[in-house]
Amino acid sequence: DVKVTQSSRYLVKRTGEKVFLECVQDMDHENMFWYRQDPGLGLRLIYFSYDVKMKEKGDIPEGYSVSREKKERFSLILESASTNQTSMYLCASLGQLGDTQYFGPGTRLTVL
Amino acid sequence: SQQGEEDPQALSIQEGENATMNCSYKTSINNLQWYRQNSGRGLVHLILIRSNEREKHSGRLRVTLDTSKKSSSLLITASRAADTASYFCATVLNNAGNMLTFGGGTRLMVKP
C-alpha cells in the first residue's frame, strides 16, 4: 500500500513565524501535491511537483513556497505565517499520470 | 471557480437506505474520481471512471458518468453508519494528467 505521511497532525504557530510542513511518500512517485482545505471552499491546489527540484504553481500559491530536494519528500513553506493561512493542509502523491492521488492524513495548522 | 460541484452539499439518511450524490463539471475531462474523507482526515480514493466509460461498480458503490451532461453520480447502496463522511468528486483537467480539481463535497450522515 502507498503510504503518505505528514510531519504533524496539528500545529500552532504565531503570525510572522516561518513554518515547514513536510510530506513523505514511500512509493517512488514522481508527482506530489500540496492542497489546503477550508470550509465551503473545498480543496485548493497550492503547488505541485512533477520531479525532483521541479515545481509548478497551483491555484493559490501566494504566501507559500515549496521544496523538492529528494523524490520522496515534498515540503511546503510558509515564509511568514499569517492568520489567513490557518487551514487544513493535505499532501498527496501520484503514481501513474491520470491515476488516483494518495493523500496523507493532513496537518491542521493554526496561526495565532 | 471549482470545476466540480457536488449536489447536495449535505445528505442525511437512515442506515440501510441508498445515498446518491451528484457531481457536475464544466470542461472536458480525462477521467473523474470520487474520494471520501472522514472528519479531520485525509482523502481516500474510492473509484475512478474514465471519460469513455459510462458506469463502474466497486462493492456497494456505483458510479455513472454522462459526458454529454458533464455530470457524474455516486450511489452507495445499503448504507452503513460507517459511511458517514464527506465525498468529493475530482476531475483530471490537464493533458499531463497530474492535476486534479476538486468539488466542494457532499457531507453524508448515515444514522444508525
CSV table of N, CA, C and O in Angstrom, one decimal, chain B:
chain,number,residue,atom,x,y,z
B,1,SER,N,-13.1,29.4,-10.1
B,1,SER,CA,-14.3,28.7,-9.6
B,1,SER,C,-14.0,27.2,-9.7
B,1,SER,O,-13.1,26.8,-10.5
B,2,GLN,N,-14.7,26.4,-9.0
B,2,GLN,CA,-14.4,25.0,-8.9
B,2,GLN,C,-14.9,24.3,-10.2
B,2,GLN,O,-15.9,24.6,-10.8
B,3,GLN,N,-14.1,23.3,-10.6
B,3,GLN,CA,-14.5,22.5,-11.8
B,3,GLN,C,-15.7,21.6,-11.5
B,3,GLN,O,-16.6,21.5,-12.2
B,4,GLY,N,-15.6,20.9,-10.3
B,4,GLY,CA,-16.6,20.0,-9.9
B,4,GLY,C,-17.5,20.6,-8.8
B,4,GLY,O,-17.0,21.3,-7.9
B,5,GLU,N,-18.8,20.4,-9.0
B,5,GLU,CA,-19.7,20.9,-8.0
B,5,GLU,C,-20.6,19.7,-7.5
B,5,GLU,O,-21.3,19.1,-8.4
B,6,GLU,N,-20.5,19.4,-6.2
B,6,GLU,CA,-21.3,18.3,-5.8
B,6,GLU,C,-22.7,18.8,-5.3
B,6,GLU,O,-22.9,19.9,-4.9
B,7,ASP,N,-23.6,17.9,-5.4
B,7,ASP,CA,-25.0,18.2,-5.1
B,7,ASP,C,-25.6,16.9,-4.5
B,7,ASP,O,-25.5,15.8,-5.1
B,8,PRO,N,-26.2,16.9,-3.3
B,8,PRO,CA,-26.4,18.0,-2.5
B,8,PRO,C,-25.2,18.4,-1.7
B,8,PRO,O,-24.2,17.6,-1.7
B,9,GLN,N,-25.1,19.4,-1.0
B,9,GLN,CA,-24.0,19.8,-0.1
B,9,GLN,C,-24.0,18.9,1.1
B,9,GLN,O,-23.0,18.6,1.7
B,10,ALA,N,-25.2,18.5,1.6
B,10,ALA,CA,-25.3,17.7,2.8
B,10,ALA,C,-26.5,16.7,2.6
B,10,ALA,O,-27.5,17.1,1.9
B,11,LEU,N,-26.4,15.5,3.1
B,11,LEU,CA,-27.4,14.5,2.9
B,11,LEU,C,-27.4,13.7,4.2
B,11,LEU,O,-26.4,13.2,4.7
B,12,SER,N,-28.6,13.5,4.7
B,12,SER,CA,-28.8,12.7,5.9
B,12,SER,C,-29.8,11.6,5.7
B,12,SER,O,-30.9,11.8,5.2
B,13,ILE,N,-29.4,10.3,5.9
B,13,ILE,CA,-30.3,9.2,5.6
B,13,ILE,C,-30.2,8.2,6.8
B,13,ILE,O,-29.3,8.3,7.7
B,14,GLN,N,-31.1,7.2,6.8
B,14,GLN,CA,-31.1,6.1,7.7
B,14,GLN,C,-30.2,5.0,7.2
B,14,GLN,O,-30.1,4.8,6.0
B,15,GLU,N,-29.6,4.3,8.1
B,15,GLU,CA,-28.9,3.1,7.8
B,15,GLU,C,-29.7,2.1,6.9
B,15,GLU,O,-30.9,1.9,7.2
B,16,GLY,N,-29.1,1.6,5.9
B,16,GLY,CA,-29.9,0.7,5.0
B,16,GLY,C,-30.4,1.3,3.8
B,16,GLY,O,-30.7,0.7,2.8
B,17,GLU,N,-30.6,2.7,3.9
B,17,GLU,CA,-31.1,3.4,2.7
B,17,GLU,C,-29.9,3.6,1.7
B,17,GLU,O,-28.7,3.4,2.0
B,18,ASN,N,-30.3,3.9,0.5
B,18,ASN,CA,-29.3,4.3,-0.6
B,18,ASN,C,-29.0,5.8,-0.5
B,18,ASN,O,-29.9,6.6,-0.2
B,19,ALA,N,-27.8,6.1,-0.8
B,19,ALA,CA,-27.4,7.5,-0.9
B,19,ALA,C,-26.9,7.9,-2.3
B,19,ALA,O,-26.0,7.1,-2.8
B,20,THR,N,-27.4,8.9,-2.8
B,20,THR,CA,-26.9,9.3,-4.2
B,20,THR,C,-26.4,10.7,-4.1
B,20,THR,O,-27.0,11.6,-3.6
B,21,MET,N,-25.2,10.9,-4.6
B,21,MET,CA,-24.6,12.2,-4.7
B,21,MET,C,-24.2,12.5,-6.2
B,21,MET,O,-23.8,11.6,-6.9
B,22,ASN,N,-24.4,13.7,-6.5
B,22,ASN,CA,-24.1,14.1,-7.9
B,22,ASN,C,-23.0,15.1,-8.0
B,22,ASN,O,-22.7,15.9,-7.1
B,23,CYS,N,-22.3,15.1,-9.2
B,23,CYS,CA,-21.2,16.0,-9.4
B,23,CYS,C,-21.4,16.5,-10.8
B,23,CYS,O,-21.6,15.8,-11.8
B,24,SER,N,-21.3,17.8,-11.0
B,24,SER,CA,-21.3,18.4,-12.3
B,24,SER,C,-19.9,19.1,-12.5
B,24,SER,O,-19.3,19.6,-11.6
B,25,TYR,N,-19.5,19.1,-13.8
B,25,TYR,CA,-18.2,19.8,-14.1
B,25,TYR,C,-18.4,20.6,-15.4
B,25,TYR,O,-19.4,20.5,-16.0
B,26,LYS,N,-17.4,21.4,-15.7
B,26,LYS,CA,-17.6,22.4,-16.7
B,26,LYS,C,-16.9,22.1,-18.0
B,26,LYS,O,-17.4,22.5,-19.1
B,27,THR,N,-15.7,21.5,-17.9
B,27,THR,CA,-14.9,21.4,-19.2
B,27,THR,C,-14.7,19.9,-19.4
B,27,THR,O,-15.0,19.0,-18.6
B,28,SER,N,-14.1,19.6,-20.6
B,28,SER,CA,-13.9,18.2,-21.0
B,28,SER,C,-12.9,17.6,-20.0
B,28,SER,O,-12.0,18.3,-19.4
B,29,ILE,N,-13.0,16.3,-19.7
B,29,ILE,CA,-12.2,15.6,-18.7
B,29,ILE,C,-11.5,14.4,-19.3
B,29,ILE,O,-12.0,13.8,-20.3
B,30,ASN,N,-10.5,14.0,-18.7
B,30,ASN,CA,-9.9,12.7,-19.0
B,30,ASN,C,-10.5,11.6,-18.2
B,30,ASN,O,-10.7,10.5,-18.6
B,31,ASN,N,-10.7,11.9,-16.9
B,31,ASN,CA,-11.4,10.9,-16.0
B,31,ASN,C,-12.0,11.7,-14.9
B,31,ASN,O,-11.7,12.9,-14.7
B,32,LEU,N,-12.8,11.0,-14.1
B,32,LEU,CA,-13.4,11.6,-13.0
B,32,LEU,C,-13.3,10.7,-11.8
B,32,LEU,O,-13.4,9.4,-12.0
B,33,GLN,N,-12.9,11.2,-10.6
B,33,GLN,CA,-12.6,10.4,-9.5
B,33,GLN,C,-13.5,10.8,-8.3
B,33,GLN,O,-13.8,11.9,-8.2
B,34,TRP,N,-13.8,9.8,-7.5
B,34,TRP,CA,-14.5,10.1,-6.3
B,34,TRP,C,-13.6,9.7,-5.1
B,34,TRP,O,-13.0,8.7,-5.1
B,35,TYR,N,-13.7,10.6,-4.1
B,35,TYR,CA,-12.9,10.4,-2.9
B,35,TYR,C,-13.8,10.5,-1.7
B,35,TYR,O,-14.8,11.2,-1.7
B,36,ARG,N,-13.3,9.9,-0.6
B,36,ARG,CA,-14.1,10.0,0.7
B,36,ARG,C,-13.1,10.6,1.7
B,36,ARG,O,-11.9,10.3,1.7
B,37,GLN,N,-13.7,11.4,2.6
B,37,GLN,CA,-12.9,12.0,3.7
B,37,GLN,C,-13.7,11.9,5.0
B,37,GLN,O,-14.7,12.4,5.1
B,38,ASN,N,-13.1,11.1,5.9
B,38,ASN,CA,-13.6,11.1,7.2
B,38,ASN,C,-13.2,12.4,8.0
B,38,ASN,O,-12.2,13.0,7.6
B,39,SER,N,-14.0,12.8,8.9
B,39,SER,CA,-13.8,14.0,9.6
B,39,SER,C,-12.4,14.2,10.1
B,39,SER,O,-11.8,13.4,10.8
B,40,GLY,N,-11.7,15.3,9.6
B,40,GLY,CA,-10.4,15.6,10.1
B,40,GLY,C,-9.3,14.8,9.5
B,40,GLY,O,-8.2,14.8,10.1
B,41,ARG,N,-9.6,14.0,8.5
B,41,ARG,CA,-8.6,13.1,7.9
B,41,ARG,C,-8.3,13.4,6.5
B,41,ARG,O,-8.9,14.3,5.9
B,42,GLY,N,-7.3,12.7,5.9
B,42,GLY,CA,-7.0,12.8,4.5
B,42,GLY,C,-8.1,12.2,3.7
B,42,GLY,O,-9.0,11.5,4.1
B,43,LEU,N,-7.9,12.4,2.4
B,43,LEU,CA,-8.9,11.8,1.4
B,43,LEU,C,-8.5,10.4,1.0
B,43,LEU,O,-7.3,10.1,0.9
B,44,VAL,N,-9.4,9.6,0.8
B,44,VAL,CA,-9.2,8.2,0.4
B,44,VAL,C,-9.9,8.0,-1.0
B,44,VAL,O,-11.1,8.3,-1.1
B,45,HIS,N,-9.1,7.5,-1.9
B,45,HIS,CA,-9.7,7.3,-3.3
B,45,HIS,C,-10.7,6.1,-3.2
B,45,HIS,O,-10.5,5.1,-2.6
B,46,LEU,N,-11.9,6.3,-3.9
B,46,LEU,CA,-12.9,5.3,-3.9
B,46,LEU,C,-13.0,4.7,-5.3
B,46,LEU,O,-12.9,3.4,-5.4
B,47,ILE,N,-13.1,5.5,-6.3
B,47,ILE,CA,-13.3,4.9,-7.6
B,47,ILE,C,-12.9,5.9,-8.7
B,47,ILE,O,-13.1,7.1,-8.5
B,48,LEU,N,-12.5,5.4,-9.8
B,48,LEU,CA,-12.1,6.3,-11.0
B,48,LEU,C,-12.9,5.8,-12.2
B,48,LEU,O,-12.9,4.6,-12.4
B,49,ILE,N,-13.5,6.7,-12.9
B,49,ILE,CA,-14.2,6.4,-14.1
B,49,ILE,C,-13.6,7.2,-15.3
B,49,ILE,O,-13.4,8.4,-15.1
B,50,ARG,N,-13.3,6.6,-16.3
B,50,ARG,CA,-12.6,7.3,-17.5
B,50,ARG,C,-13.7,7.8,-18.4
B,50,ARG,O,-14.9,7.4,-18.4
B,51,SER,N,-13.3,8.8,-19.2
B,51,SER,CA,-14.3,9.5,-20.0
B,51,SER,C,-15.0,8.6,-21.0
B,51,SER,O,-16.1,9.0,-21.5
B,52,ASN,N,-14.4,7.5,-21.3
B,52,ASN,CA,-15.1,6.6,-22.3
B,52,ASN,C,-15.9,5.5,-21.6
B,52,ASN,O,-16.4,4.6,-22.2
B,53,GLU,N,-16.0,5.6,-20.3
B,53,GLU,CA,-16.8,4.7,-19.5
B,53,GLU,C,-18.1,5.3,-19.1
B,53,GLU,O,-18.2,6.5,-18.8
B,54,ARG,N,-19.2,4.5,-18.9
B,54,ARG,CA,-20.5,5.1,-18.5
B,54,ARG,C,-20.9,4.7,-17.1
B,54,ARG,O,-21.6,5.4,-16.4
B,55,GLU,N,-20.4,3.5,-16.7
B,55,GLU,CA,-20.8,3.1,-15.3
B,55,GLU,C,-19.7,2.2,-14.8
B,55,GLU,O,-19.0,1.5,-15.6
B,56,LYS,N,-19.5,2.3,-13.5
B,56,LYS,CA,-18.5,1.4,-12.8
B,56,LYS,C,-19.0,1.1,-11.4
B,56,LYS,O,-19.6,1.9,-10.8
B,57,HIS,N,-18.6,-0.2,-11.0
B,57,HIS,CA,-19.0,-0.6,-9.7
B,57,HIS,C,-17.8,-1.0,-8.9
B,57,HIS,O,-16.8,-1.5,-9.4
B,58,SER,N,-18.0,-0.8,-7.6
B,58,SER,CA,-17.0,-1.3,-6.7
B,58,SER,C,-17.7,-1.6,-5.3
B,58,SER,O,-18.0,-0.7,-4.6
B,59,GLY,N,-17.9,-2.9,-5.1
B,59,GLY,CA,-18.6,-3.2,-3.8
B,59,GLY,C,-20.0,-2.6,-3.8
B,59,GLY,O,-20.8,-2.8,-4.7
B,60,ARG,N,-20.3,-1.8,-2.8
B,60,ARG,CA,-21.6,-1.1,-2.7
B,60,ARG,C,-21.6,0.2,-3.4
B,60,ARG,O,-22.6,0.9,-3.3
B,61,LEU,N,-20.6,0.5,-4.1
B,61,LEU,CA,-20.5,1.8,-4.8
B,61,LEU,C,-20.8,1.6,-6.3
B,61,LEU,O,-20.4,0.6,-6.9
B,62,ARG,N,-21.6,2.6,-6.8
B,62,ARG,CA,-21.9,2.6,-8.3
B,62,ARG,C,-21.7,4.0,-8.7
B,62,ARG,O,-22.3,4.9,-8.2
B,63,VAL,N,-20.8,4.2,-9.7
B,63,VAL,CA,-20.6,5.5,-10.3
B,63,VAL,C,-21.0,5.5,-11.8
B,63,VAL,O,-20.8,4.5,-12.5
B,64,THR,N,-21.7,6.5,-12.1
B,64,THR,CA,-22.1,6.7,-13.5
B,64,THR,C,-21.5,8.0,-14.0
B,64,THR,O,-21.2,8.9,-13.3
B,65,LEU,N,-21.3,8.1,-15.3
B,65,LEU,CA,-20.7,9.3,-15.9
B,65,LEU,C,-21.5,9.6,-17.2
B,65,LEU,O,-21.6,8.7,-18.1
B,66,ASP,N,-21.9,10.8,-17.3
B,66,ASP,CA,-22.6,11.2,-18.5
B,66,ASP,C,-21.9,12.4,-19.1
B,66,ASP,O,-22.0,13.6,-18.6
B,67,THR,N,-21.0,12.2,-20.1
B,67,THR,CA,-20.2,13.3,-20.6
B,67,THR,C,-21.0,14.3,-21.4
B,67,THR,O,-20.6,15.4,-21.5
B,68,SER,N,-22.1,13.9,-21.9
B,68,SER,CA,-22.9,14.8,-22.6
B,68,SER,C,-23.5,15.9,-21.7
B,68,SER,O,-23.7,17.0,-22.1
B,69,LYS,N,-23.8,15.5,-20.5
B,69,LYS,CA,-24.4,16.4,-19.5
B,69,LYS,C,-23.3,16.9,-18.5
B,69,LYS,O,-23.6,17.7,-17.6
B,70,LYS,N,-22.1,16.4,-18.7
B,70,LYS,CA,-21.0,16.8,-17.8
B,70,LYS,C,-21.4,16.6,-16.4
B,70,LYS,O,-21.3,17.5,-15.5
B,71,SER,N,-21.8,15.3,-16.1
B,71,SER,CA,-22.2,15.0,-14.7
B,71,SER,C,-21.9,13.6,-14.4
B,71,SER,O,-21.7,12.7,-15.3
B,72,SER,N,-21.7,13.3,-13.1
B,72,SER,CA,-21.5,12.0,-12.6
B,72,SER,C,-22.3,11.8,-11.3
B,72,SER,O,-22.6,12.8,-10.6
B,73,SER,N,-22.6,10.6,-11.0
B,73,SER,CA,-23.3,10.3,-9.8
B,73,SER,C,-22.6,9.2,-9.0
B,73,SER,O,-22.0,8.3,-9.7
B,74,LEU,N,-22.6,9.3,-7.7
B,74,LEU,CA,-22.1,8.2,-6.9
B,74,LEU,C,-23.3,7.7,-6.0
B,74,LEU,O,-23.9,8.4,-5.3
B,75,LEU,N,-23.5,6.4,-6.2
B,75,LEU,CA,-24.6,5.7,-5.4
B,75,LEU,C,-23.9,4.8,-4.4
B,75,LEU,O,-23.1,4.0,-4.8
B,76,ILE,N,-24.3,4.9,-3.2
B,76,ILE,CA,-23.9,4.0,-2.1
B,76,ILE,C,-25.1,3.2,-1.7
B,76,ILE,O,-26.1,3.8,-1.2
B,77,THR,N,-25.1,1.9,-1.9
B,77,THR,CA,-26.3,1.1,-1.6
B,77,THR,C,-26.2,0.6,-0.2
B,77,THR,O,-25.1,0.4,0.4
B,78,ALA,N,-27.3,0.3,0.4
B,78,ALA,CA,-27.4,-0.3,1.7
B,78,ALA,C,-26.4,0.4,2.7
B,78,ALA,O,-25.5,-0.2,3.3
B,79,SER,N,-26.6,1.7,2.9
B,79,SER,CA,-25.6,2.5,3.6
B,79,SER,C,-25.5,2.0,5.1
B,79,SER,O,-26.4,1.4,5.6
B,80,ARG,N,-24.3,2.3,5.6
B,80,ARG,CA,-24.0,2.0,7.0
B,80,ARG,C,-23.6,3.2,7.7
B,80,ARG,O,-23.1,4.2,7.1
B,81,ALA,N,-23.7,3.2,9.0
B,81,ALA,CA,-23.2,4.3,9.8
B,81,ALA,C,-21.8,4.7,9.5
B,81,ALA,O,-21.4,5.9,9.5
B,82,ALA,N,-21.0,3.7,9.2
B,82,ALA,CA,-19.5,3.9,8.9
B,82,ALA,C,-19.3,4.6,7.6
B,82,ALA,O,-18.2,5.1,7.3
B,83,ASP,N,-20.4,4.7,6.8
B,83,ASP,CA,-20.3,5.5,5.5
B,83,ASP,C,-20.3,7.0,5.8
B,83,ASP,O,-20.1,7.8,4.8
B,84,THR,N,-20.6,7.4,7.0
B,84,THR,CA,-20.7,8.8,7.3
B,84,THR,C,-19.3,9.5,7.0
B,84,THR,O,-18.3,9.1,7.6
B,85,ALA,N,-19.3,10.5,6.1
B,85,ALA,CA,-18.1,11.1,5.7
B,85,ALA,C,-18.5,12.2,4.7
B,85,ALA,O,-19.6,12.4,4.3
B,86,SER,N,-17.4,12.9,4.2
B,86,SER,CA,-17.6,13.8,3.1
B,86,SER,C,-17.1,13.1,1.8
B,86,SER,O,-16.1,12.4,1.8
B,87,TYR,N,-17.8,13.3,0.7
B,87,TYR,CA,-17.5,12.7,-0.5
B,87,TYR,C,-17.2,13.8,-1.6
B,87,TYR,O,-18.0,14.7,-1.7
B,88,PHE,N,-16.1,13.6,-2.3
B,88,PHE,CA,-15.7,14.6,-3.2
B,88,PHE,C,-15.5,14.0,-4.6
B,88,PHE,O,-15.0,12.9,-4.7
B,89,CYS,N,-15.9,14.7,-5.6
B,89,CYS,CA,-15.5,14.3,-7.0
B,89,CYS,C,-14.4,15.2,-7.4
B,89,CYS,O,-14.2,16.3,-6.9
B,90,ALA,N,-13.5,14.6,-8.3
B,90,ALA,CA,-12.4,15.3,-8.8
B,90,ALA,C,-12.2,15.0,-10.2
B,90,ALA,O,-12.4,13.9,-10.6
B,91,THR,N,-11.7,16.0,-11.0
B,91,THR,CA,-11.5,15.7,-12.4
B,91,THR,C,-10.1,16.0,-12.8
B,91,THR,O,-9.5,16.9,-12.2
B,92,VAL,N,-9.6,15.3,-13.7
B,92,VAL,CA,-8.3,15.5,-14.3
B,92,VAL,C,-8.5,16.4,-15.5
B,92,VAL,O,-9.2,16.1,-16.4
B,93,LEU,N,-7.8,17.5,-15.4
B,93,LEU,CA,-8.0,18.5,-16.4
B,93,LEU,C,-6.9,18.6,-17.5
B,93,LEU,O,-7.2,18.7,-18.7
B,94,ASN,N,-5.7,18.5,-17.1
B,94,ASN,CA,-4.6,18.8,-18.0
B,94,ASN,C,-4.2,17.6,-18.7
B,94,ASN,O,-4.3,16.4,-18.3
B,95,ASN,N,-3.6,17.8,-19.9
B,95,ASN,CA,-3.1,16.7,-20.7
B,95,ASN,C,-2.0,15.9,-20.0
B,95,ASN,O,-1.8,14.7,-20.2
B,96,ALA,N,-1.3,16.6,-19.1
B,96,ALA,CA,-0.2,15.8,-18.4
B,96,ALA,C,-0.8,14.8,-17.4
B,96,ALA,O,-0.2,13.9,-17.0
B,97,GLY,N,-2.1,15.0,-17.1
B,97,GLY,CA,-2.8,14.1,-16.2
B,97,GLY,C,-2.4,14.1,-14.8
B,97,GLY,O,-2.7,13.2,-14.0
B,98,ASN,N,-1.8,15.2,-14.3
B,98,ASN,CA,-1.3,15.2,-13.0
B,98,ASN,C,-2.0,16.3,-12.1
B,98,ASN,O,-1.6,16.5,-11.0
B,99,MET,N,-3.0,16.9,-12.6
B,99,MET,CA,-3.7,17.9,-11.9
B,99,MET,C,-5.1,17.6,-11.7
B,99,MET,O,-5.9,17.4,-12.6
B,100,LEU,N,-5.6,17.5,-10.4
B,100,LEU,CA,-6.9,17.3,-10.1
B,100,LEU,C,-7.6,18.5,-9.6
B,100,LEU,O,-7.0,19.3,-8.9
B,101,THR,N,-8.8,18.7,-10.0
B,101,THR,CA,-9.6,19.8,-9.4
B,101,THR,C,-10.8,19.2,-8.7
B,101,THR,O,-11.5,18.4,-9.2
B,102,PHE,N,-11.0,19.6,-7.4
B,102,PHE,CA,-12.0,19.0,-6.5
B,102,PHE,C,-13.2,19.9,-6.4
B,102,PHE,O,-13.1,21.1,-6.5
B,103,GLY,N,-14.3,19.3,-6.2
B,103,GLY,CA,-15.6,20.0,-5.9
B,103,GLY,C,-15.6,20.2,-4.4
B,103,GLY,O,-14.7,19.9,-3.7
B,104,GLY,N,-16.7,20.9,-4.0
B,104,GLY,CA,-16.8,21.3,-2.6
B,104,GLY,C,-17.2,20.2,-1.7
B,104,GLY,O,-17.1,20.3,-0.4
B,105,GLY,N,-17.7,19.1,-2.2
B,105,GLY,CA,-18.0,17.9,-1.4
B,105,GLY,C,-19.5,17.8,-1.0
B,105,GLY,O,-20.2,18.8,-0.9
B,106,THR,N,-19.9,16.6,-0.7
B,106,THR,CA,-21.2,16.3,-0.1
B,106,THR,C,-20.9,15.7,1.3
B,106,THR,O,-20.2,14.7,1.4
B,107,ARG,N,-21.5,16.2,2.3
B,107,ARG,CA,-21.4,15.7,3.6
B,107,ARG,C,-22.5,14.7,3.8
B,107,ARG,O,-23.7,15.1,3.9
B,108,LEU,N,-22.2,13.4,4.0
B,108,LEU,CA,-23.2,12.4,4.2
B,108,LEU,C,-23.2,11.9,5.6
B,108,LEU,O,-22.2,11.7,6.2
B,109,MET,N,-24.4,11.9,6.2
B,109,MET,CA,-24.6,11.4,7.5
B,109,MET,C,-25.5,10.2,7.4
B,109,MET,O,-26.7,10.4,6.9
B,110,VAL,N,-25.1,9.1,7.9
B,110,VAL,CA,-25.9,7.9,8.0
B,110,VAL,C,-26.3,7.6,9.4
B,110,VAL,O,-25.4,7.3,10.2
B,111,LYS,N,-27.5,7.7,9.7
B,111,LYS,CA,-28.0,7.5,11.1
B,111,LYS,C,-28.3,6.0,11.4
B,111,LYS,O,-28.9,5.4,10.6
B,112,PRO,N,-27.7,5.5,12.5
B,112,PRO,CA,-28.0,4.1,12.8
B,112,PRO,C,-29.4,3.8,13.2
B,112,PRO,O,-30.2,4.7,13.5
